[in-house]
Short mmCIF file of C-alpha atoms and ligand atoms in Angstrom, two decimals:
data_model
loop_
_atom_site.label_atom_id
_atom_site.label_comp_id
_atom_site.label_asym_id
_atom_site.label_seq_id
_atom_site.Cartn_x
_atom_site.Cartn_y
_atom_site.Cartn_z
CA UNK A 1 0.20 -0.08 0.24
CA UNK A 2 0.84 3.28 -0.82
CA UNK A 3 0.34 7.19 0.52
CA UNK A 4 -0.21 9.89 -0.90
CA UNK A 5 3.11 10.78 -1.13
CA UNK A 6 4.05 7.05 -2.77
CA UNK A 7 5.62 5.43 0.18
CA UNK A 8 4.81 2.41 0.95
CA UNK A 9 2.24 1.65 3.82
CA UNK A 10 3.11 -0.67 6.70
CA UNK A 11 0.60 -3.45 6.74
CA UNK A 12 -0.04 -6.40 9.35
CA UNK A 13 -2.40 -8.10 7.09
CA UNK A 14 -1.09 -10.16 3.84
CA UNK A 15 -3.08 -8.03 1.63
CA UNK A 16 -0.51 -5.30 -0.42
CA UNK A 17 -3.63 -2.68 -0.10
CA UNK A 18 -3.32 -1.25 -3.58
CA UNK A 19 -7.02 -2.44 -3.10
CA UNK A 20 -6.65 -5.88 -4.38
CA UNK A 21 -6.67 -8.15 -0.88
CA UNK A 22 -7.82 -6.95 2.12
CA UNK A 23 -6.34 -4.41 5.10
CA UNK A 24 -5.97 -6.94 8.24
CA UNK A 25 -4.92 -5.69 11.74
CA UNK A 26 -4.07 -9.34 12.57
CA UNK A 27 -2.49 -10.70 9.68
CA UNK A 28 1.57 -11.36 11.21
CA UNK A 29 0.96 -14.38 12.68
CA UNK A 30 -1.08 -15.88 9.55
CA UNK A 31 0.03 -17.64 6.33
CA UNK A 32 -2.71 -16.80 3.91
CA UNK A 33 -5.77 -15.01 4.01
CA UNK A 34 -9.00 -15.80 5.42
CA UNK A 35 -11.51 -17.70 3.45
CA UNK A 36 -14.11 -16.24 1.98
CA UNK A 37 -16.93 -17.49 3.79
CA UNK A 38 -15.26 -16.30 6.92
CA UNK A 39 -13.98 -13.14 5.35
CA UNK A 40 -18.44 -12.80 4.41
CA UNK A 41 -19.26 -13.82 8.06
CA UNK A 42 -17.17 -11.32 10.34
CA UNK A 43 -17.55 -8.88 8.44
CA UNK A 44 -19.45 -5.59 9.92
CA UNK A 45 -18.27 -2.70 8.03
CA UNK A 46 -20.99 -2.33 6.22
CA UNK A 47 -22.80 -1.60 9.61
CA UNK A 48 -20.85 -0.15 12.23
CA UNK A 49 -19.71 2.14 9.33
CA UNK A 50 -21.74 4.67 10.55
CA UNK A 51 -19.81 4.56 14.96
CA UNK A 52 -16.88 6.70 12.31
CA UNK A 53 -17.92 10.03 13.83
CA UNK A 54 -17.53 8.41 16.94
CA UNK A 55 -14.48 6.28 16.47
CA UNK A 56 -12.60 9.50 14.99
CA UNK A 57 -13.95 11.22 18.16
CA UNK A 58 -12.26 8.39 20.31
CA UNK A 59 -9.35 8.23 17.91
CA UNK A 60 -8.15 12.38 18.90
CA UNK A 61 -8.53 11.59 22.48
CA UNK A 62 -6.34 8.59 22.24
CA UNK A 63 -3.60 10.02 20.64
CA UNK A 64 -3.50 13.03 22.74
CA UNK A 65 -2.99 10.33 25.79
CA UNK A 66 -0.28 8.16 24.23
CA UNK A 67 1.53 12.03 23.74
CA UNK A 68 1.12 12.90 27.52
CA UNK A 69 2.80 9.58 27.88
CA UNK A 70 5.90 10.21 25.29
CA UNK A 71 4.93 8.22 22.97
CA UNK A 72 4.05 10.37 20.55
CA UNK A 73 6.37 14.04 20.17
CA UNK A 74 4.47 16.57 19.41
CA UNK A 75 4.88 17.66 15.99
CA UNK A 76 3.65 13.57 15.32
CA UNK A 77 1.01 14.47 17.77
CA UNK A 78 0.12 17.52 15.22
CA UNK A 79 0.39 15.43 12.68
CA UNK A 80 -1.98 13.03 13.64
CA UNK A 81 -4.25 15.62 15.26
CA UNK A 82 -5.23 16.45 11.55
CA UNK A 83 -4.90 13.86 9.37
CA UNK A 84 -7.93 12.83 11.37
CA UNK A 85 -9.37 15.71 11.32
CA UNK A 86 -8.54 15.39 7.37
CA UNK A 87 -10.12 11.75 7.11
CA UNK A 88 -13.09 13.09 9.03
CA UNK A 89 -13.94 15.20 6.02
CA UNK A 90 -13.34 13.01 3.57
CA UNK A 91 -15.92 10.41 5.24
CA UNK A 92 -18.24 13.49 5.81
CA UNK A 93 -17.90 14.22 2.23
CA UNK A 94 -18.02 10.86 0.76
CA UNK A 95 -14.33 10.68 -0.10
CA UNK A 96 -13.46 8.16 2.20
CA UNK A 97 -15.56 5.24 1.73
CA UNK A 98 -15.00 1.45 3.46
CA UNK A 99 -13.98 -0.99 0.98
CA UNK A 100 -15.34 -4.25 0.85
CA UNK A 101 -12.02 -5.78 2.25
CA UNK A 102 -12.36 -3.49 5.36
CA UNK A 103 -13.08 -5.84 8.05
CA UNK A 104 -15.13 -3.11 10.01
CA UNK A 105 -14.82 0.99 10.86
CA UNK A 106 -11.51 0.71 12.92
CA UNK A 107 -9.86 -0.70 9.67
CA UNK A 108 -11.27 1.66 7.50
CA UNK A 109 -9.95 4.42 9.93
CA UNK A 110 -6.44 2.44 10.19
CA UNK A 111 -6.22 2.47 6.32
CA UNK A 112 -7.49 5.85 6.08
CA UNK A 113 -4.41 7.03 8.32
CA UNK A 114 -1.64 5.85 6.68
CA UNK A 115 -2.99 6.49 3.99
CA UNK A 116 -2.34 9.40 5.33
CA UNK A 117 0.45 9.23 7.73
CA UNK A 118 2.33 6.52 6.63
CA UNK A 119 3.63 4.36 9.06
CA UNK A 120 3.00 7.54 11.85
CA UNK A 121 -0.40 5.87 11.44
CA UNK A 122 0.51 2.66 12.87
CA UNK A 123 1.20 4.71 16.17
CA UNK A 124 -1.88 5.11 17.16
CA UNK A 125 -3.42 1.67 17.88
CA UNK A 126 -0.58 1.78 21.50
CA UNK A 127 -2.15 0.80 23.85
CA UNK A 128 -6.01 -0.27 22.61
CA UNK A 129 -7.87 -2.59 21.13
CA UNK A 130 -10.55 -2.61 18.96
CA UNK A 131 -12.87 -4.01 21.80
CA UNK A 132 -12.69 -1.24 24.17
CA UNK A 133 -12.79 1.24 21.23
CA UNK A 134 -16.20 -0.74 19.83
CA UNK A 135 -17.41 -0.32 23.36
CA UNK A 136 -16.36 3.31 23.57
CA UNK A 137 -17.46 4.60 20.09
CA UNK A 138 -21.55 1.76 20.85
CA UNK A 139 -21.44 4.50 23.87
CA UNK A 140 -21.07 7.87 22.16
CA UNK A 141 -23.39 7.03 19.56
CA UNK A 142 -26.13 5.93 21.77
CA UNK A 143 -25.34 8.36 24.10
CA UNK A 144 -25.84 10.83 20.55
CA UNK A 145 -29.14 9.77 19.30
CA UNK A 146 -30.65 8.93 23.22
CA UNK A 147 -30.86 12.97 22.44
CA UNK A 148 -31.69 13.21 19.27
CA UNK A 149 -35.15 10.62 20.14
CA UNK A 150 -35.83 12.57 23.56
CA UNK A 151 -35.91 15.99 21.11
CA UNK A 152 -38.87 13.67 18.84
CA UNK A 153 -40.69 12.50 21.97
CA UNK A 154 -40.92 16.31 23.13
CA UNK A 155 -42.12 17.71 20.10
CA UNK A 156 -44.39 14.28 19.99
CA UNK A 157 -45.60 15.47 23.30
CA UNK A 158 -46.10 19.22 22.58
CA UNK A 159 -48.46 18.21 19.67
CA UNK A 160 -50.54 16.18 21.96
CA UNK A 161 -50.59 19.16 24.79
CA UNK A 162 -52.00 21.62 22.31
CA UNK A 163 -54.60 19.42 21.29
CA UNK A 164 -55.31 18.70 24.93
CA UNK A 165 -55.39 22.36 25.28
CA UNK A 166 -58.18 22.35 22.14
CA UNK A 167 -59.87 20.43 24.07
CA UNK A 168 -59.86 21.16 27.86
CA UNK A 169 -64.04 21.36 28.32
CA UNK A 170 -64.55 18.19 25.54
CA UNK A 171 -66.38 15.76 26.92
CA UNK A 172 -65.83 12.10 25.63
CA UNK A 173 -66.94 8.67 27.30
CA UNK A 174 -63.88 7.32 28.87
CA UNK A 175 -63.59 3.48 28.40
CA UNK A 176 -62.89 0.04 30.89
CA UNK A 177 -62.64 -3.32 28.78
CA UNK A 178 -63.09 -0.99 25.60
CA UNK A 179 -66.87 -0.10 26.76
CA UNK A 180 -68.68 2.73 27.85
CA UNK A 181 -66.82 4.13 31.96
CA UNK A 182 -67.62 6.77 32.68
CA UNK A 183 -67.56 10.87 31.09
CA UNK A 184 -63.69 11.86 30.86
CA UNK A 185 -62.12 15.37 29.28
CA UNK A 186 -60.99 14.39 26.73
CA UNK A 187 -57.54 16.67 27.25
CA UNK A 188 -57.42 14.53 30.14
CA UNK A 189 -56.74 11.74 27.75
CA UNK A 190 -54.65 12.90 25.61
CA UNK A 191 -51.85 13.99 28.53
CA UNK A 192 -52.28 10.34 30.41
CA UNK A 193 -50.13 9.41 26.44
CA UNK A 194 -47.84 12.28 28.06
CA UNK A 195 -47.37 11.36 31.04
CA UNK A 196 -46.35 7.35 29.35
CA UNK A 197 -43.78 9.39 26.58
CA UNK A 198 -42.54 11.52 30.25
CA UNK A 199 -41.07 8.59 32.06
CA UNK A 200 -40.39 7.11 29.20
CA UNK A 201 -37.13 10.22 28.21
CA UNK A 202 -37.38 9.99 32.40
CA UNK A 203 -36.26 6.19 32.02
CA UNK A 204 -33.67 7.40 28.90
CA UNK A 205 -32.02 10.32 31.06
CA UNK A 206 -31.09 7.60 34.35
CA UNK A 207 -29.96 5.20 31.23
CA UNK A 208 -27.77 8.40 30.36
CA UNK A 209 -26.20 8.19 33.40
CA UNK A 210 -25.19 4.63 33.99
CA UNK A 211 -24.14 4.59 29.95
CA UNK A 212 -21.63 7.69 30.58
CA UNK A 213 -18.52 5.82 31.44
CA UNK A 214 -15.87 4.84 29.72
CA UNK A 215 -14.54 1.73 28.23
CA UNK A 216 -11.51 2.91 27.01
CA UNK A 217 -7.92 2.08 28.18
CA UNK A 218 -9.29 -1.34 29.01
CA UNK A 219 -7.74 -2.13 25.39
CA UNK A 220 -8.22 -5.97 25.16
CA UNK A 221 -9.36 -6.97 28.35
CA UNK A 222 -6.64 -6.22 31.10
CA UNK A 223 -5.80 -2.72 30.41
CA UNK A 224 -2.60 -1.24 28.86
CA UNK A 225 1.17 -1.27 30.51
CA UNK A 226 1.75 2.09 28.85
CA UNK A 227 0.66 4.56 30.98
CA UNK A 228 -2.51 5.64 29.29
CA UNK A 229 -4.87 8.09 31.13
CA UNK A 230 -8.78 6.94 30.83
CA UNK A 231 -9.59 9.50 33.52
CA UNK A 232 -8.53 12.33 30.57
CA UNK A 233 -9.43 10.17 27.60
CA UNK A 234 -13.13 9.55 29.43
CA UNK A 235 -13.45 13.79 30.20
CA UNK A 236 -11.68 14.47 26.90
CA UNK A 237 -15.00 12.45 25.64
CA UNK A 238 -17.64 13.17 28.31
CA UNK A 239 -18.18 10.50 30.13
CA UNK A 240 -18.78 11.11 33.89
CA UNK A 241 -16.06 8.32 34.50
CA UNK A 242 -13.65 5.67 33.18
CA UNK A 243 -14.76 2.60 33.85
CA UNK A 244 -13.43 0.71 37.18
CA UNK A 245 -13.12 -2.26 35.91
CA UNK A 246 -11.13 -3.19 32.43
CA UNK A 247 -13.20 -6.82 32.08
CA UNK A 248 -16.40 -5.05 32.60
CA UNK A 249 -15.75 -2.69 31.01
CA UNK A 250 -14.84 -4.51 27.40
CA UNK A 251 -17.01 -7.71 28.00
CA UNK A 252 -21.00 -6.24 29.48
CA UNK A 253 -23.92 -4.79 27.18
CA UNK A 254 -25.93 -4.46 29.39
CA UNK A 255 -25.92 -0.12 28.14
CA UNK A 256 -27.33 -1.67 24.97
CA UNK A 257 -29.93 -4.22 26.73
CA UNK A 258 -31.03 -1.40 28.64
CA UNK A 259 -31.31 0.95 26.38
CA UNK A 260 -33.39 -1.28 23.82
CA UNK A 261 -35.77 -2.19 26.55
CA UNK A 262 -36.75 2.30 27.25
CA UNK A 263 -36.66 1.85 23.32
CA UNK A 264 -39.30 -0.93 23.11
CA UNK A 265 -41.17 0.41 26.34
CA UNK A 266 -41.64 4.03 23.90
CA UNK A 267 -42.80 1.64 20.81
CA UNK A 268 -45.69 0.35 23.51
CA UNK A 269 -46.39 3.24 24.56
CA UNK A 270 -46.53 4.36 20.13
CA UNK A 271 -48.66 1.48 19.83
CA UNK A 272 -51.61 2.18 22.27
CA UNK A 273 -51.03 5.36 21.04
CA UNK A 274 -51.31 4.04 17.56
CA UNK A 275 -54.09 1.83 18.08
CA UNK A 276 -56.45 4.90 19.75
CA UNK A 277 -56.34 6.49 16.89
CA UNK A 278 -57.19 4.04 14.25
CA UNK A 279 -59.77 3.51 16.95
CA UNK A 280 -61.10 6.59 16.80
CA UNK A 281 -60.79 7.69 13.61
CA UNK A 282 -62.65 4.47 12.69
CA UNK A 283 -66.18 5.40 10.98
CA UNK A 284 -67.50 3.47 14.25
CA UNK A 285 -65.99 6.19 16.64
CA UNK A 286 -65.61 9.04 14.27
CA UNK A 287 -64.22 11.45 17.35
CA UNK A 288 -61.43 12.25 15.39
CA UNK A 289 -60.70 13.67 11.18
CA UNK A 290 -57.32 12.36 10.22
CA UNK A 291 -55.18 15.35 8.32
CA UNK A 292 -54.65 14.56 4.18
CA UNK A 293 -51.22 14.68 4.44
CA UNK A 294 -50.68 12.47 7.25
CA UNK A 295 -53.54 9.72 5.67
CA UNK A 296 -53.10 6.93 2.66
CA UNK A 297 -56.26 5.77 0.28
CA UNK A 298 -56.91 1.80 -1.22
CA UNK A 299 -55.54 0.76 -4.88
CA UNK A 300 -58.90 -0.28 -5.06
CA UNK A 301 -61.37 2.19 -3.25
CA UNK A 302 -61.40 5.13 -3.71
CA UNK A 303 -63.19 6.53 -0.62
CA UNK A 304 -61.30 4.66 1.65
CA UNK A 305 -59.14 7.25 4.06
CA UNK A 306 -56.97 4.79 6.32
CA UNK A 307 -54.54 5.71 9.04
CA UNK A 308 -51.15 4.13 8.01
CA UNK A 309 -48.77 6.67 10.25
CA UNK A 310 -51.16 4.66 13.80
CA UNK A 311 -51.32 1.76 12.01
CA UNK A 312 -47.20 1.89 11.76
CA UNK A 313 -46.73 3.36 14.35
CA UNK A 314 -48.57 0.29 16.59
CA UNK A 315 -46.53 -2.27 14.17
CA UNK A 316 -43.24 -0.89 14.73
CA UNK A 317 -43.25 -1.62 18.36
CA UNK A 318 -42.79 -5.72 17.14
CA UNK A 319 -39.28 -5.11 16.15
CA UNK A 320 -38.43 -2.50 18.48
CA UNK A 321 -39.15 -5.74 21.30
CA UNK A 322 -37.48 -7.71 18.74
CA UNK A 323 -34.12 -5.72 19.14
CA UNK A 324 -34.73 -6.26 22.48
CA UNK A 325 -34.73 -9.28 22.55
CA UNK A 326 -32.34 -10.32 20.05
CA UNK A 327 -29.61 -8.08 21.47
CA UNK A 328 -30.48 -10.74 25.41
CA UNK A 329 -30.37 -13.39 23.96
CA UNK A 330 -26.87 -12.92 22.95
CA UNK A 331 -25.42 -12.06 25.68
CA UNK A 332 -26.91 -14.76 27.60
CA UNK A 333 -24.24 -17.33 28.46
CA UNK A 334 -21.36 -15.48 27.07
CA UNK A 335 -17.74 -15.80 29.13
CA UNK A 336 -16.09 -12.70 30.15
CA UNK A 337 -14.41 -11.01 28.10
CA UNK A 338 -14.89 -10.15 24.63
CA UNK A 339 -16.72 -12.46 22.47
CA UNK A 340 -17.50 -11.49 18.89
CA UNK A 341 -21.27 -13.03 19.80
CA UNK A 342 -20.67 -8.84 20.82
CA UNK A 343 -20.98 -7.85 17.04
CA UNK A 344 -24.08 -8.43 17.51
CA UNK A 345 -24.82 -5.29 19.65
CA UNK A 346 -25.52 -3.10 16.63
CA UNK A 347 -28.02 -4.32 14.26
CA UNK A 348 -30.43 -4.18 17.22
CA UNK A 349 -29.52 -0.65 19.05
CA UNK A 350 -29.82 0.67 14.71
CA UNK A 351 -32.43 -0.63 14.20
CA UNK A 352 -34.31 0.77 17.19
CA UNK A 353 -32.08 4.53 17.52
CA UNK A 354 -33.95 4.55 13.73
CA UNK A 355 -37.19 3.02 13.90
CA UNK A 356 -37.25 5.87 16.83
CA UNK A 357 -36.32 8.82 14.43
CA UNK A 358 -38.80 7.02 11.46
CA UNK A 359 -41.85 6.63 13.67
CA UNK A 360 -41.68 10.10 15.75
CA UNK A 361 -42.13 12.58 13.79
CA UNK A 362 -45.17 10.76 11.44
CA UNK A 363 -47.11 10.03 15.15
CA UNK A 364 -46.04 13.59 15.89
CA UNK A 365 -47.34 15.51 12.72
CA UNK A 366 -50.09 13.34 12.70
CA UNK A 367 -51.13 14.41 16.29
CA UNK A 368 -50.54 18.46 15.50
CA UNK A 369 -52.55 17.55 12.15
CA UNK A 370 -55.43 15.54 13.05
CA UNK A 371 -59.01 17.23 13.35
CA UNK A 372 -61.55 16.26 17.25
CA UNK A 373 -64.78 16.07 16.11
CA UNK A 374 -65.81 17.09 20.16
CA UNK A 375 -69.63 16.99 18.88
CA UNK A 376 -70.23 13.12 18.10
CA UNK A 377 -68.03 13.11 20.93
CA UNK A 378 -70.58 14.67 23.96
CA UNK A 379 -73.46 13.48 21.68
CA UNK A 380 -71.91 9.94 23.69
CA UNK A 381 -70.33 10.34 26.30
CA UNK A 382 -73.24 9.25 28.60
CA UNK A 383 -73.96 6.69 26.50
CA UNK A 384 -74.29 3.12 28.48
CA UNK A 385 -75.01 4.78 31.63
CA UNK A 386 -72.31 6.49 32.01
CA UNK A 387 -73.37 8.52 35.05
CA UNK A 388 -74.56 5.67 36.88
CA UNK A 389 -71.47 5.68 39.07
CA UNK A 390 -72.80 9.18 40.36
CA UNK A 391 -76.08 8.78 40.59
CA UNK A 392 -74.60 6.08 43.37
CA UNK A 393 -72.05 8.43 44.93
CA UNK A 394 -74.85 10.73 45.60
CA UNK A 395 -76.45 7.84 47.43
CA UNK A 396 -73.87 7.88 49.63
CA UNK A 397 -73.74 11.69 49.84
CA UNK A 398 -77.01 10.91 50.89
CA UNK A 399 -75.70 8.62 53.88
CA UNK A 400 -77.28 5.20 51.73
CA UNK A 401 -74.07 2.12 52.26
CA UNK A 402 -72.47 2.01 49.60
CA UNK A 403 -72.82 -1.48 48.82
CA UNK A 404 -76.92 -0.38 48.54
CA UNK A 405 -76.39 2.24 46.08
CA UNK A 406 -74.63 0.27 43.92
CA UNK A 407 -77.44 -2.52 44.25
CA UNK A 408 -80.55 0.50 44.20
CA UNK A 409 -78.59 1.87 40.60
CA UNK A 410 -78.01 -1.50 39.63
CA UNK A 411 -82.30 -2.01 39.14
CA UNK A 412 -82.70 1.18 37.87
CA UNK A 413 -80.33 0.33 34.56
CA UNK A 414 -82.42 -2.51 34.84
CA UNK A 415 -85.84 -0.43 34.56
CA UNK A 416 -85.07 1.91 32.07
CA UNK A 417 -82.88 -0.87 29.48
CA UNK A 418 -86.68 -2.79 29.81
CA UNK A 419 -87.96 0.66 28.84
CA UNK A 420 -86.13 1.51 26.42
CA UNK A 421 -84.93 4.85 28.16
CA UNK A 422 -82.36 6.97 29.70
CA UNK A 423 -81.35 7.94 33.42
CA UNK A 424 -82.32 11.16 32.99
CA UNK A 425 -85.22 10.57 31.28
CA UNK A 426 -87.17 9.03 33.99
CA UNK A 427 -90.37 10.66 35.97
CA UNK A 428 -90.45 11.24 39.41
CA UNK A 429 -93.40 8.34 39.62
CA UNK A 430 -90.93 5.93 38.07
CA UNK A 431 -87.65 7.14 40.35
CA UNK A 432 -89.59 5.27 43.36
CA UNK A 433 -90.58 2.85 42.50
CA UNK A 434 -87.03 1.28 42.29
CA UNK A 435 -86.44 3.40 45.51
CA UNK A 436 -87.39 5.53 48.48
CA UNK A 437 -83.59 7.38 48.31
CA UNK A 438 -83.92 8.08 44.29
CA UNK A 439 -85.94 11.76 45.16
CA UNK A 440 -86.03 13.69 42.67
CA UNK A 441 -82.98 15.96 43.43
CA UNK A 442 -81.24 13.01 42.47
CA UNK A 443 -80.95 14.40 39.13
CA UNK A 444 -78.95 16.46 39.22
CA UNK A 445 -75.93 14.83 39.23
CA UNK A 446 -77.08 13.32 35.73
CA UNK A 447 -75.88 16.60 34.37
CA UNK A 448 -72.31 15.71 32.44
CA UNK A 449 -70.89 18.81 32.51
CA UNK A 450 -71.75 18.47 35.96
CA UNK A 451 -70.41 15.73 36.88
CA UNK A 452 -66.77 16.48 35.38
CA UNK A 453 -66.43 19.59 37.35
CA UNK A 454 -67.13 16.95 40.23
CA UNK A 455 -64.23 14.89 39.57
CA UNK A 456 -61.65 17.68 41.54
CA UNK A 457 -59.46 15.81 43.87
CA UNK A 458 -55.81 15.53 42.23
CA UNK A 459 -55.37 13.82 39.51
CA UNK A 460 -59.24 13.37 38.40
CA UNK A 461 -60.09 14.59 35.22
CA UNK A 462 -62.12 17.96 36.15
CA UNK A 463 -61.33 20.72 33.40
CA UNK A 464 -59.45 22.76 36.80
CA UNK A 465 -57.52 20.12 37.24
CA UNK A 466 -56.71 19.10 33.24
CA UNK A 467 -56.07 22.75 32.76
CA UNK A 468 -53.03 22.47 36.12
CA UNK A 469 -51.76 19.20 34.98
CA UNK A 470 -51.46 20.94 31.63
CA UNK A 471 -49.29 24.11 32.76
CA UNK A 472 -47.07 21.45 34.86
CA UNK A 473 -46.90 19.13 31.90
CA UNK A 474 -45.55 22.12 29.88
CA UNK A 475 -42.57 22.86 32.56
CA UNK A 476 -41.24 19.09 33.13
CA UNK A 477 -41.66 18.65 28.35
CA UNK A 478 -39.63 22.17 28.45
CA UNK A 479 -37.03 20.90 30.57
CA UNK A 480 -37.08 17.56 28.65
CA UNK A 481 -36.56 18.96 25.80
CA UNK A 482 -33.73 21.53 27.35
CA UNK A 483 -31.48 18.53 28.07
CA UNK A 484 -31.61 16.70 24.70
CA UNK A 485 -30.77 19.94 23.16
CA UNK A 486 -27.55 20.55 25.82
CA UNK A 487 -28.77 22.95 28.35
N1 LIG B 501 -16.18 -5.39 14.75
C1 LIG B 501 -16.00 -6.15 16.35
C2 LIG B 501 -17.37 -6.12 16.56
O1 LIG B 501 -17.89 -4.98 16.27
C3 LIG B 501 -15.21 -5.01 16.95
C4 LIG B 501 -14.27 -5.71 17.85
C5 LIG B 501 -13.27 -6.53 17.35
N2 LIG B 501 -12.82 -7.57 17.92
C6 LIG B 501 -12.36 -9.03 18.31
N3 LIG B 501 -11.49 -8.51 18.49
N4 LIG B 501 -12.15 -9.40 17.03
O2 LIG B 501 -17.20 -6.15 18.03
#
């Protein structure tokens, strides 16, 4: 292989690095090159190339530490850092690309460095291994991308909160078992989703504290005999500390598994919201209309408008759960420390990140633009005798035991069903037939607005509580978005 000055560049692999034969980081003790089938199985550069910016970042920090240790002169450090900068620019511009023969991101970048620096490029590998490098790169990548994900969650929460604000007095039926249960404020239901997403974000931030540990300096597994400074590297890379155990640092991927759990649960929350939107948009509900920009049509039925965004949000949760299962299964039973199985950690992690970054903006846009049919919701809010509990609670306030009140109102519901009437349609005489406690004044609670306003204890659906909740959530989401933006 030749660098840009035309000098021969050292190559540990047996290839000549002119593009005809692969460059390997481990050729020294081998007689010939690997079998094609092994090379094809082993290669990861097609998916780990996205770690290149993080690998370069870690390389810069490592170069400084080698200099501090007296292993690179000031001049060599200068050359090394500008070659790394140049390589980064070339990667960004797409001028430097991984080659088919590059086993992984580390191999490709070392080739790039050798092309720029000749023999000097080979000095950077001192004191580090791909084992501590890959563990570091993946942590750096994830800490960055978790912040992107949190920003996208905040946009979805903002869209939900805007709809909640517009529906802070919109009355709707609330469900248990998908059956009308008690009336609620529609904004209260929308905010329930915002709370779930806020906990997802809290979990990711909590995850970040445990992920903020730098493996670099652990070498292959036992640290290095060279006078490196893992703490200085950790600080330069934005970690809180360096790993206290080199074996743990290269062997474990709990940070990746924990991220995947957080991603899967976020996916499950998205799927529940997706399912609600599918229901609400159906002909049977007609609670909302999805904007044309977030709906799809049918290739055969001209009248169709389908909630595909919501369905994909629901469907994609399957792969997020799969990503978690995949990594946990890979990790199970692995002996310490590094095993090549660990190369399988990256695709599920990347898939989860890509999936969330794809789904979240689409769901946020769908929520922001949907139109709520408030009168339709209000018209059905008390269907199914949804104020029966309010009536029973009124009897309790009049001194009747709840057990008896429950019985009385149950009989009243049967009376209504038999006579095809609603609770509010009953005459004084009819009420009295069912129970002496059902005096004419009980009709006072059969008004839906009154029933909702009465649920004013903390956490309840009364409009005044929903407004307070919205204010508190706005503060929380602002703070979370600020964290993601690096505030
Ligand atoms: N591509 C490898 C991975 O993703 C990098 C570490 C390889 N280490 C090794 N000893 N072969 O895990």
